């Protein structure tokens, strides 16, 4: 599946801005309502490989159909041995065929577990059915579930880096802007940034035109070293700035923390093949560490979401850091003491407050500059 097969739709529901990722692997209402409620255990694994699926009425029962990239169709038909199955969706046997509606010569039986079929010993087993279907899809070059998930994760990463917070529920997952982000201009800037990141990755973006600023120069996702992330967080004057920097670590899939877990898992697989007596032990230990680390990554990612929802200024930036070559005072202290046209400064008694004096003896008040 390619990124342009996914649509990221932004919505302003009056309470906040949300983003939903729609694609073939997105759970549909058809999975739990109408005819679709019969076969979600079959349609979802197919959709997870990026296939468009549906449930239609066949010769004498509902069947699952899936369109394949080469234009052919996969039909998965229940084959009850003694009338209709007692449990809908779990027949006594399955018959899977592949055909081309425009070419009668293209027809093959992929799987047949009826009493006289080559797979009769499997009966109504769903795992055996899906294993056979997966083998057929692999031979046709259909993307694997991991490949399809990687495409979806890329969209999630773009939203994450733009400041959105993931919301995971039983039947659906979506993203939203921080709850405390109520300024319409700031919301528009965040959605515009997310749309830029998504389009740069090849994804399709949809939603109300007023949520995106068309006049803004297109932005690309920032790339920072860990040293730059540390520096950015140390000097962050707002939770928004800290979240943006922290997202370099917590972004799903391509964030630094997920990459570390991936390195540990890959090292375990490599180490296991060395052939030494103790190598399986080291490999198992590395996998255990990777699993534990993955749990911590999820926790840090959730904490990043809580921090994003705070959406507030940091009360103090006076921390020991690089000294100013002129005054000897902490450079961030001087930056924090400087004022903008929209903010006032309250004296704290810090000795650095006397440093930013105007030249030629012209003093400057402690209040805001005009």
mmCIF file of C-alpha atoms in Angstrom:
data_model
loop_
_atom_site.group_PDB
_atom_site.id
_atom_site.type_symbol
_atom_site.label_atom_id
_atom_site.label_comp_id
_atom_site.label_asym_id
_atom_site.label_seq_id
_atom_site.Cartn_x
_atom_site.Cartn_y
_atom_site.Cartn_z
ATOM 1 C CA UNK A 1 0.000 0.000 0.000
ATOM 2 C CA UNK A 2 1.228 3.451 -0.910
ATOM 3 C CA UNK A 3 0.813 6.611 1.223
ATOM 4 C CA UNK A 4 -1.607 8.097 -1.329
ATOM 5 C CA UNK A 5 -4.040 5.276 -0.522
ATOM 6 C CA UNK A 6 -4.582 6.844 2.893
ATOM 7 C CA UNK A 7 -6.662 9.958 3.487
ATOM 8 C CA UNK A 8 -6.116 12.039 6.608
ATOM 9 C CA UNK A 9 -9.281 14.019 7.270
ATOM 10 C CA UNK A 10 -9.268 16.992 9.643
ATOM 11 C CA UNK A 11 -12.489 17.986 11.395
ATOM 12 C CA UNK A 12 -13.447 20.847 13.683
ATOM 13 C CA UNK A 13 -16.325 19.567 15.810
ATOM 14 C CA UNK A 14 -16.698 22.755 17.832
ATOM 15 C CA UNK A 15 -14.846 21.321 20.814
ATOM 16 C CA UNK A 16 -11.517 20.814 19.076
ATOM 17 C CA UNK A 17 -9.747 19.690 15.919
ATOM 18 C CA UNK A 18 -9.428 15.979 15.217
ATOM 19 C CA UNK A 19 -7.657 13.987 12.497
ATOM 20 C CA UNK A 20 -8.816 10.570 11.289
ATOM 21 C CA UNK A 21 -6.738 8.297 9.039
ATOM 22 C CA UNK A 22 -8.899 6.503 6.484
ATOM 23 C CA UNK A 23 -7.706 3.632 4.297
ATOM 24 C CA UNK A 24 -8.364 0.013 3.356
ATOM 25 C CA UNK A 25 -7.028 -1.109 6.742
ATOM 26 C CA UNK A 26 -9.368 1.202 8.665
ATOM 27 C CA UNK A 27 -12.044 -0.736 10.594
ATOM 28 C CA UNK A 28 -15.412 -0.059 8.999
ATOM 29 C CA UNK A 29 -18.909 0.038 10.414
ATOM 30 C CA UNK A 30 -19.555 -2.856 8.040
ATOM 31 C CA UNK A 31 -17.355 -4.988 10.277
ATOM 32 C CA UNK A 32 -19.865 -4.796 13.131
ATOM 33 C CA UNK A 33 -23.192 -4.012 11.455
ATOM 34 C CA UNK A 34 -25.283 -5.616 8.716
ATOM 35 C CA UNK A 35 -23.814 -8.549 6.756
ATOM 36 C CA UNK A 36 -20.306 -7.487 7.733
ATOM 37 C CA UNK A 37 -20.876 -8.584 11.312
ATOM 38 C CA UNK A 38 -20.637 -12.186 10.122
ATOM 39 C CA UNK A 39 -17.020 -12.108 8.982
ATOM 40 C CA UNK A 40 -14.910 -9.420 10.712
ATOM 41 C CA UNK A 41 -12.390 -12.173 11.585
ATOM 42 C CA UNK A 42 -11.863 -12.619 7.831
ATOM 43 C CA UNK A 43 -12.288 -9.099 6.427
ATOM 44 C CA UNK A 44 -9.999 -7.339 8.894
ATOM 45 C CA UNK A 45 -6.901 -9.486 8.213
ATOM 46 C CA UNK A 46 -7.434 -8.803 4.495
ATOM 47 C CA UNK A 47 -7.884 -5.077 5.074
ATOM 48 C CA UNK A 48 -4.701 -5.078 7.157
ATOM 49 C CA UNK A 49 -2.882 -6.002 3.942
ATOM 50 C CA UNK A 50 -4.322 -2.927 2.227
ATOM 51 C CA UNK A 51 -7.130 -4.686 0.331
ATOM 52 C CA UNK A 52 -10.601 -3.275 -0.255
ATOM 53 C CA UNK A 53 -12.992 -5.833 1.194
ATOM 54 C CA UNK A 54 -16.739 -6.317 1.340
ATOM 55 C CA UNK A 55 -19.466 -8.806 2.188
ATOM 56 C CA UNK A 56 -21.992 -9.655 -0.522
ATOM 57 C CA UNK A 57 -24.738 -12.200 -0.951
ATOM 58 C CA UNK A 58 -23.535 -15.071 -3.127
ATOM 59 C CA UNK A 59 -25.321 -18.127 -4.495
ATOM 60 C CA UNK A 60 -26.896 -19.147 -1.187
ATOM 61 C CA UNK A 61 -25.054 -17.259 1.556
ATOM 62 C CA UNK A 62 -23.002 -14.166 2.219
ATOM 63 C CA UNK A 63 -19.423 -14.270 0.912
ATOM 64 C CA UNK A 64 -16.320 -12.145 1.470
ATOM 65 C CA UNK A 65 -14.848 -10.425 -1.594
ATOM 66 C CA UNK A 66 -11.545 -8.591 -1.895
ATOM 67 C CA UNK A 67 -10.093 -6.698 -4.852
ATOM 68 C CA UNK A 68 -6.480 -7.525 -5.710
ATOM 69 C CA UNK A 69 -3.896 -5.129 -7.229
ATOM 70 C CA UNK A 70 -3.800 -7.046 -10.534
ATOM 71 C CA UNK A 71 -7.519 -6.489 -11.147
ATOM 72 C CA UNK A 72 -8.636 -9.955 -10.075
ATOM 73 C CA UNK A 73 -10.980 -10.731 -7.190
ATOM 74 C CA UNK A 74 -10.698 -13.061 -4.245
ATOM 75 C CA UNK A 75 -13.971 -14.686 -3.122
ATOM 76 C CA UNK A 76 -14.120 -16.471 0.222
ATOM 77 C CA UNK A 77 -17.271 -18.562 0.490
ATOM 78 C CA UNK A 78 -18.554 -20.429 3.554
ATOM 79 C CA UNK A 79 -19.328 -24.085 2.873
ATOM 80 C CA UNK A 80 -21.685 -25.466 5.531
ATOM 81 C CA UNK A 81 -21.692 -29.251 5.440
ATOM 82 C CA UNK A 82 -25.094 -29.639 7.054
ATOM 83 C CA UNK A 83 -27.165 -26.618 6.071
ATOM 84 C CA UNK A 84 -26.331 -23.234 7.549
ATOM 85 C CA UNK A 85 -23.698 -23.139 10.293
ATOM 86 C CA UNK A 86 -24.906 -22.875 13.844
ATOM 87 C CA UNK A 87 -22.640 -19.876 14.469
ATOM 88 C CA UNK A 88 -22.849 -17.247 11.667
ATOM 89 C CA UNK A 89 -19.432 -16.616 10.171
ATOM 90 C CA UNK A 90 -17.933 -19.932 11.296
ATOM 91 C CA UNK A 91 -18.961 -22.569 8.728
ATOM 92 C CA UNK A 92 -17.902 -26.210 8.499
ATOM 93 C CA UNK A 93 -15.578 -25.461 5.558
ATOM 94 C CA UNK A 94 -14.317 -22.701 3.240
ATOM 95 C CA UNK A 95 -13.883 -22.317 -0.497
ATOM 96 C CA UNK A 96 -11.591 -19.571 -1.813
ATOM 97 C CA UNK A 97 -11.401 -18.722 -5.506
ATOM 98 C CA UNK A 98 -9.646 -16.069 -7.569
ATOM 99 C CA UNK A 99 -11.141 -14.821 -10.834
ATOM 100 C CA UNK A 100 -11.198 -11.920 -13.277
ATOM 101 C CA UNK A 101 -14.696 -10.620 -14.194
ATOM 102 C CA UNK A 102 -13.340 -9.433 -17.562
ATOM 103 C CA UNK A 103 -11.458 -12.614 -18.430
ATOM 104 C CA UNK A 104 -13.299 -15.961 -17.997
ATOM 105 C CA UNK A 105 -10.055 -17.861 -18.514
ATOM 106 C CA UNK A 106 -8.646 -16.497 -15.273
ATOM 107 C CA UNK A 107 -9.998 -18.737 -12.531
ATOM 108 C CA UNK A 108 -8.323 -20.781 -9.829
ATOM 109 C CA UNK A 109 -9.201 -22.455 -6.564
ATOM 110 C CA UNK A 110 -6.944 -21.074 -3.864
ATOM 111 C CA UNK A 111 -8.273 -23.053 -0.904
ATOM 112 C CA UNK A 112 -10.886 -25.777 -0.504
ATOM 113 C CA UNK A 113 -11.592 -27.380 2.864
ATOM 114 C CA UNK A 114 -14.860 -29.055 1.859
ATOM 115 C CA UNK A 115 -15.043 -32.826 2.600
ATOM 116 C CA UNK A 116 -13.662 -33.730 -0.834
ATOM 117 C CA UNK A 117 -11.270 -30.805 -1.157
ATOM 118 C CA UNK A 118 -7.453 -30.867 -0.837
ATOM 119 C CA UNK A 119 -7.656 -28.967 2.454
ATOM 120 C CA UNK A 120 -10.496 -31.044 3.939
ATOM 121 C CA UNK A 121 -8.502 -31.829 7.097
ATOM 122 C CA UNK A 122 -8.670 -28.127 8.084
ATOM 123 C CA UNK A 123 -12.463 -27.955 8.039
ATOM 124 C CA UNK A 124 -13.701 -24.559 9.181
ATOM 125 C CA UNK A 125 -10.376 -23.466 10.733
ATOM 126 C CA UNK A 126 -9.984 -19.706 10.246
ATOM 127 C CA UNK A 127 -6.202 -19.646 10.936
ATOM 128 C CA UNK A 128 -5.610 -22.273 8.236
ATOM 129 C CA UNK A 129 -7.846 -20.335 5.851
ATOM 130 C CA UNK A 130 -5.974 -17.075 6.445
ATOM 131 C CA UNK A 131 -2.583 -18.799 6.148
ATOM 132 C CA UNK A 132 -3.522 -20.102 2.695
ATOM 133 C CA UNK A 133 -4.873 -16.725 1.616
ATOM 134 C CA UNK A 134 -1.724 -14.982 2.882
ATOM 135 C CA UNK A 135 0.423 -17.373 0.880
ATOM 136 C CA UNK A 136 -1.563 -16.522 -2.251
ATOM 137 C CA UNK A 137 -1.308 -12.786 -1.575
ATOM 138 C CA UNK A 138 2.452 -13.092 -1.036
ATOM 139 C CA UNK A 139 2.815 -14.793 -4.422
ATOM 140 C CA UNK A 140 0.934 -11.891 -6.046
ATOM 141 C CA UNK A 141 3.185 -9.272 -4.449
ATOM 142 C CA UNK A 142 0.510 -7.819 -2.167
ATOM 143 C CA UNK A 143 2.153 -5.734 0.601
ATOM 144 C CA UNK A 144 2.528 -7.487 3.943
ATOM 145 C CA UNK A 145 0.731 -6.348 7.085
ATOM 146 C CA UNK A 146 3.985 -4.887 8.386
ATOM 147 C CA UNK A 147 4.412 -2.841 5.190
ATOM 148 C CA UNK A 148 0.835 -1.574 5.343
ATOM 149 C CA UNK A 149 1.203 -0.730 9.025
ATOM 150 C CA UNK A 150 4.423 1.159 8.269
ATOM 151 C CA UNK A 151 2.524 3.400 5.837
ATOM 152 C CA UNK A 152 -0.145 4.123 8.449
ATOM 153 C CA UNK A 153 2.511 4.712 11.105
ATOM 154 C CA UNK A 154 4.112 7.294 8.813
ATOM 155 C CA UNK A 155 0.889 9.311 8.860
ATOM 156 C CA UNK A 156 0.661 8.947 12.640
ATOM 157 C CA UNK A 157 4.240 10.164 12.967
ATOM 158 C CA UNK A 158 3.505 13.259 10.881
ATOM 159 C CA UNK A 159 0.527 14.134 13.099
ATOM 160 C CA UNK A 160 2.572 13.412 16.220
ATOM 161 C CA UNK A 161 5.407 15.712 15.141
ATOM 162 C CA UNK A 162 2.908 18.461 14.327
ATOM 163 C CA UNK A 163 1.671 18.428 17.924
ATOM 164 C CA UNK A 164 -1.384 16.151 17.738
ATOM 165 C CA UNK A 165 -2.233 13.731 20.538
ATOM 166 C CA UNK A 166 -3.262 10.106 19.733
ATOM 167 C CA UNK A 167 -6.558 8.816 21.154
ATOM 168 C CA UNK A 168 -6.900 5.021 21.144
ATOM 169 C CA UNK A 169 -10.308 3.439 21.662
ATOM 170 C CA UNK A 170 -11.690 -0.069 21.265
ATOM 171 C CA UNK A 171 -13.071 0.337 17.744
ATOM 172 C CA UNK A 172 -11.161 3.320 16.400
ATOM 173 C CA UNK A 173 -8.083 5.481 16.772
ATOM 174 C CA UNK A 174 -7.794 9.161 15.950
ATOM 175 C CA UNK A 175 -5.653 12.185 16.767
ATOM 176 C CA UNK A 176 -6.602 15.572 18.176
ATOM 177 C CA UNK A 177 -5.000 18.885 19.020
ATOM 178 C CA UNK A 178 -4.225 19.568 22.702
ATOM 179 C CA UNK A 179 -7.377 20.293 24.697
ATOM 180 C CA UNK A 180 -6.004 23.597 26.026
ATOM 181 C CA UNK A 181 -5.152 24.860 22.520
ATOM 182 C CA UNK A 182 -8.178 27.116 21.986
ATOM 183 C CA UNK A 183 -6.728 29.977 19.922
ATOM 184 C CA UNK A 184 -8.107 29.603 16.355
ATOM 185 C CA UNK A 185 -4.937 31.058 14.832
ATOM 186 C CA UNK A 186 -2.730 28.635 16.742
ATOM 187 C CA UNK A 187 -4.993 25.729 15.780
ATOM 188 C CA UNK A 188 -4.804 26.712 12.125
ATOM 189 C CA UNK A 189 -1.010 26.879 12.338
ATOM 190 C CA UNK A 190 -0.868 23.388 13.871
ATOM 191 C CA UNK A 191 -3.199 21.872 11.262
ATOM 192 C CA UNK A 192 -1.276 23.604 8.468
ATOM 193 C CA UNK A 193 1.973 22.186 9.819
ATOM 194 C CA UNK A 194 0.440 18.696 9.994
ATOM 195 C CA UNK A 195 -0.927 18.987 6.447
ATOM 196 C CA UNK A 196 2.503 20.039 5.205
ATOM 197 C CA UNK A 197 4.199 17.089 6.889
ATOM 198 C CA UNK A 198 1.601 14.662 5.508
ATOM 199 C CA UNK A 199 1.758 15.974 1.937
ATOM 200 C CA UNK A 200 5.554 15.809 2.060
ATOM 201 C CA UNK A 201 5.166 12.099 2.816
ATOM 202 C CA UNK A 202 2.761 11.541 -0.075
ATOM 203 C CA UNK A 203 -0.446 11.314 1.976
ATOM 204 C CA UNK A 204 -3.794 12.775 0.923
ATOM 205 C CA UNK A 205 -5.223 15.512 3.146
ATOM 206 C CA UNK A 206 -8.891 16.506 3.377
ATOM 207 C CA UNK A 207 -11.027 18.765 5.540
ATOM 208 C CA UNK A 208 -12.446 22.289 5.804
ATOM 209 C CA UNK A 209 -10.388 24.862 3.906
ATOM 210 C CA UNK A 210 -10.401 27.294 6.830
ATOM 211 C CA UNK A 211 -8.367 24.881 8.963
ATOM 212 C CA UNK A 212 -5.313 25.321 6.725
ATOM 213 C CA UNK A 213 -3.447 28.529 5.995
ATOM 214 C CA UNK A 214 -2.900 28.468 2.212
ATOM 215 C CA UNK A 215 -0.483 31.402 2.227
ATOM 216 C CA UNK A 216 2.078 29.847 4.516
ATOM 217 C CA UNK A 217 5.297 28.418 3.110
ATOM 218 C CA UNK A 218 5.210 24.630 3.164
ATOM 219 C CA UNK A 219 7.138 23.172 6.086
ATOM 220 C CA UNK A 220 9.022 19.892 6.364
ATOM 221 C CA UNK A 221 9.293 17.800 9.548
ATOM 222 C CA UNK A 222 12.333 18.958 11.546
ATOM 223 C CA UNK A 223 15.231 16.590 12.119
ATOM 224 C CA UNK A 224 17.271 17.094 15.290
ATOM 225 C CA UNK A 225 20.151 15.300 16.907
ATOM 226 C CA UNK A 226 19.699 14.171 20.499
ATOM 227 C CA UNK A 227 21.985 17.007 21.605
ATOM 228 C CA UNK A 228 19.718 19.497 19.835
ATOM 229 C CA UNK A 229 16.640 17.905 21.403
ATOM 230 C CA UNK A 230 18.206 18.277 24.843
ATOM 231 C CA UNK A 231 19.075 21.905 24.173
ATOM 232 C CA UNK A 232 15.614 22.672 22.819
ATOM 233 C CA UNK A 233 13.869 21.184 25.848
ATOM 234 C CA UNK A 234 16.202 22.942 28.276
ATOM 235 C CA UNK A 235 15.335 26.296 26.725
ATOM 236 C CA UNK A 236 11.640 25.655 26.005
ATOM 237 C CA UNK A 237 9.553 28.572 27.206
ATOM 238 C CA UNK A 238 6.253 26.774 26.537
ATOM 239 C CA UNK A 239 5.048 23.196 26.745
ATOM 240 C CA UNK A 240 4.387 23.448 23.003
ATOM 241 C CA UNK A 241 8.135 23.886 22.394
ATOM 242 C CA UNK A 242 9.063 21.014 24.693
ATOM 243 C CA UNK A 243 6.476 18.731 23.051
ATOM 244 C CA UNK A 244 7.809 19.580 19.600
ATOM 245 C CA UNK A 245 11.343 18.641 20.644
ATOM 246 C CA UNK A 246 10.262 15.561 22.608
ATOM 247 C CA UNK A 247 8.338 14.329 19.563
ATOM 248 C CA UNK A 248 11.694 13.612 17.911
ATOM 249 C CA UNK A 249 12.012 10.813 20.461
ATOM 250 C CA UNK A 250 8.398 9.676 20.825
ATOM 251 C CA UNK A 251 7.142 9.803 17.220
ATOM 252 C CA UNK A 252 5.767 6.340 16.361
ATOM 253 C CA UNK A 253 7.874 4.282 13.997
ATOM 254 C CA UNK A 254 10.615 6.748 13.126
ATOM 255 C CA UNK A 255 11.146 8.354 16.538
ATOM 256 C CA UNK A 256 14.496 7.804 18.246
ATOM 257 C CA UNK A 257 13.017 5.597 20.975
ATOM 258 C CA UNK A 258 11.236 3.256 18.564
ATOM 259 C CA UNK A 259 14.413 3.019 16.514
ATOM 260 C CA UNK A 260 16.394 1.995 19.605
ATOM 261 C CA UNK A 261 13.891 -0.808 20.277
ATOM 262 C CA UNK A 262 14.221 -1.892 16.639
ATOM 263 C CA UNK A 263 18.010 -1.990 16.921
ATOM 264 C CA UNK A 264 17.796 -4.190 20.019
ATOM 265 C CA UNK A 265 15.410 -6.610 18.320
ATOM 266 C CA UNK A 266 17.546 -6.793 15.181
ATOM 267 C CA UNK A 267 20.682 -7.350 17.260
ATOM 268 C CA UNK A 268 18.954 -10.224 19.061
ATOM 269 C CA UNK A 269 18.112 -11.913 15.751
ATOM 270 C CA UNK A 270 21.677 -11.433 14.492
ATOM 271 C CA UNK A 271 23.250 -12.680 17.714
ATOM 272 C CA UNK A 272 21.081 -15.792 17.751
ATOM 273 C CA UNK A 273 22.626 -16.900 14.463
ATOM 274 C CA UNK A 274 26.240 -16.821 15.668
ATOM 275 C CA UNK A 275 26.091 -20.501 16.553
ATOM 276 C CA UNK A 276 27.623 -20.396 20.028
ATOM 277 C CA UNK A 277 26.168 -22.321 22.954
ATOM 278 C CA UNK A 278 25.395 -19.168 24.926
ATOM 279 C CA UNK A 279 24.185 -17.080 21.971
ATOM 280 C CA UNK A 280 20.471 -18.024 22.319
ATOM 281 C CA UNK A 281 20.650 -16.829 25.930
ATOM 282 C CA UNK A 282 22.035 -13.438 24.931
ATOM 283 C CA UNK A 283 19.474 -13.153 22.126
ATOM 284 C CA UNK A 284 16.613 -13.980 24.488
ATOM 285 C CA UNK A 285 17.903 -11.460 27.010
ATOM 286 C CA UNK A 286 18.110 -8.740 24.368
ATOM 287 C CA UNK A 287 14.550 -9.477 23.261
ATOM 288 C CA UNK A 288 13.407 -9.228 26.863
ATOM 289 C CA UNK A 289 15.165 -5.867 27.239
ATOM 290 C CA UNK A 290 13.617 -4.672 23.964
ATOM 291 C CA UNK A 291 10.161 -5.688 25.183
ATOM 292 C CA UNK A 292 10.653 -3.851 28.471
ATOM 293 C CA UNK A 293 11.993 -0.810 26.630
ATOM 294 C CA UNK A 294 8.975 -0.838 24.319
ATOM 295 C CA UNK A 295 6.701 -0.589 27.343
ATOM 296 C CA UNK A 296 8.655 2.412 28.622
ATOM 297 C CA UNK A 297 8.451 4.018 25.183
ATOM 298 C CA UNK A 298 4.662 3.740 25.308
ATOM 299 C CA UNK A 299 4.686 5.336 28.749
ATOM 300 C CA UNK A 300 6.890 8.244 27.659
ATOM 301 C CA UNK A 301 4.678 8.743 24.587
ATOM 302 C CA UNK A 302 1.600 8.929 26.819
ATOM 303 C CA UNK A 303 3.341 11.424 29.108
ATOM 304 C CA UNK A 304 4.195 13.531 26.069
ATOM 305 C CA UNK A 305 0.455 13.605 25.271
ATOM 306 C CA UNK A 306 -0.347 14.778 28.805
ATOM 307 C CA UNK A 307 2.285 17.501 28.488
ATOM 308 C CA UNK A 308 0.792 18.619 25.163
ATOM 309 C CA UNK A 309 -2.625 18.977 26.780
ATOM 310 C CA UNK A 310 -1.172 21.283 29.453
ATOM 311 C CA UNK A 311 -0.338 23.843 26.746
ATOM 312 C CA UNK A 312 1.071 26.471 29.056
ATOM 313 C CA UNK A 313 4.167 28.614 29.496
ATOM 314 C CA UNK A 314 6.974 27.391 31.733
ATOM 315 C CA UNK A 315 7.082 29.504 34.912
ATOM 316 C CA UNK A 316 10.879 29.781 34.996
ATOM 317 C CA UNK A 317 13.782 29.239 32.662
ATOM 318 C CA UNK A 318 16.544 30.259 35.084
ATOM 319 C CA UNK A 319 18.708 27.131 34.873
ATOM 320 C CA UNK A 320 22.499 26.710 34.903
ATOM 321 C CA UNK A 321 23.826 26.509 31.374
ATOM 322 C CA UNK A 322 26.265 28.206 29.013
ATOM 323 C CA UNK A 323 27.583 31.444 30.470
ATOM 324 C CA UNK A 324 27.276 34.687 28.565
ATOM 325 C CA UNK A 325 30.807 35.769 27.495
ATOM 326 C CA UNK A 326 29.977 39.380 28.326
ATOM 327 C CA UNK A 327 28.120 39.261 31.613
ATOM 328 C CA UNK A 328 28.920 35.816 32.922
ATOM 329 C CA UNK A 329 25.245 35.234 33.518
ATOM 330 C CA UNK A 330 23.303 32.252 32.195
ATOM 331 C CA UNK A 331 22.371 33.007 28.573
ATOM 332 C CA UNK A 332 18.861 31.611 29.065
ATOM 333 C CA UNK A 333 18.364 33.829 32.117
ATOM 334 C CA UNK A 334 19.083 36.859 29.935
ATOM 335 C CA UNK A 335 16.716 35.552 27.280
ATOM 336 C CA UNK A 336 13.998 35.010 29.861
ATOM 337 C CA UNK A 337 14.473 38.529 31.230
ATOM 338 C CA UNK A 338 14.046 40.099 27.805
ATOM 339 C CA UNK A 339 10.497 41.192 27.049
ATOM 340 C CA UNK A 340 8.247 41.361 24.048
ATOM 341 C CA UNK A 341 5.643 43.937 23.107
ATOM 342 C CA UNK A 342 2.940 41.592 24.383
ATOM 343 C CA UNK A 343 4.333 40.622 27.768
ATOM 344 C CA UNK A 344 5.305 42.240 31.031
ATOM 345 C CA UNK A 345 8.353 41.410 33.155
ATOM 346 C CA UNK A 346 8.261 41.081 36.914
ATOM 347 C CA UNK A 347 11.478 41.716 38.837
ATOM 348 C CA UNK A 348 12.732 38.684 40.704
ATOM 349 C CA UNK A 349 15.827 40.067 42.358
ATOM 350 C CA UNK A 350 18.188 38.104 40.092
ATOM 351 C CA UNK A 351 21.451 40.074 39.637
ATOM 352 C CA UNK A 352 21.222 39.643 35.885
ATOM 353 C CA UNK A 353 18.202 41.965 35.850
ATOM 354 C CA UNK A 354 20.563 44.935 35.994
ATOM 355 C CA UNK A 355 22.508 43.826 32.904
ATOM 356 C CA UNK A 356 20.139 44.655 30.019
ATOM 357 C CA UNK A 357 20.497 48.415 30.451
ATOM 358 C CA UNK A 358 20.372 50.683 27.419
ATOM 359 C CA UNK A 359 23.622 52.427 26.365
ATOM 360 C CA UNK A 360 24.606 56.020 27.102
ATOM 361 C CA UNK A 361 23.125 55.861 30.578
ATOM 362 C CA UNK A 362 19.539 55.735 29.403
ATOM 363 C CA UNK A 363 17.773 53.457 31.849
ATOM 364 C CA UNK A 364 15.008 51.068 30.938
ATOM 365 C CA UNK A 365 11.964 50.443 33.052
ATOM 366 C CA UNK A 366 11.153 47.030 34.448
ATOM 367 C CA UNK A 367 7.798 47.045 32.674
ATOM 368 C CA UNK A 368 7.098 46.115 29.089
ATOM 369 C CA UNK A 369 8.853 47.883 26.233
ATOM 370 C CA UNK A 370 6.614 49.853 23.892
#
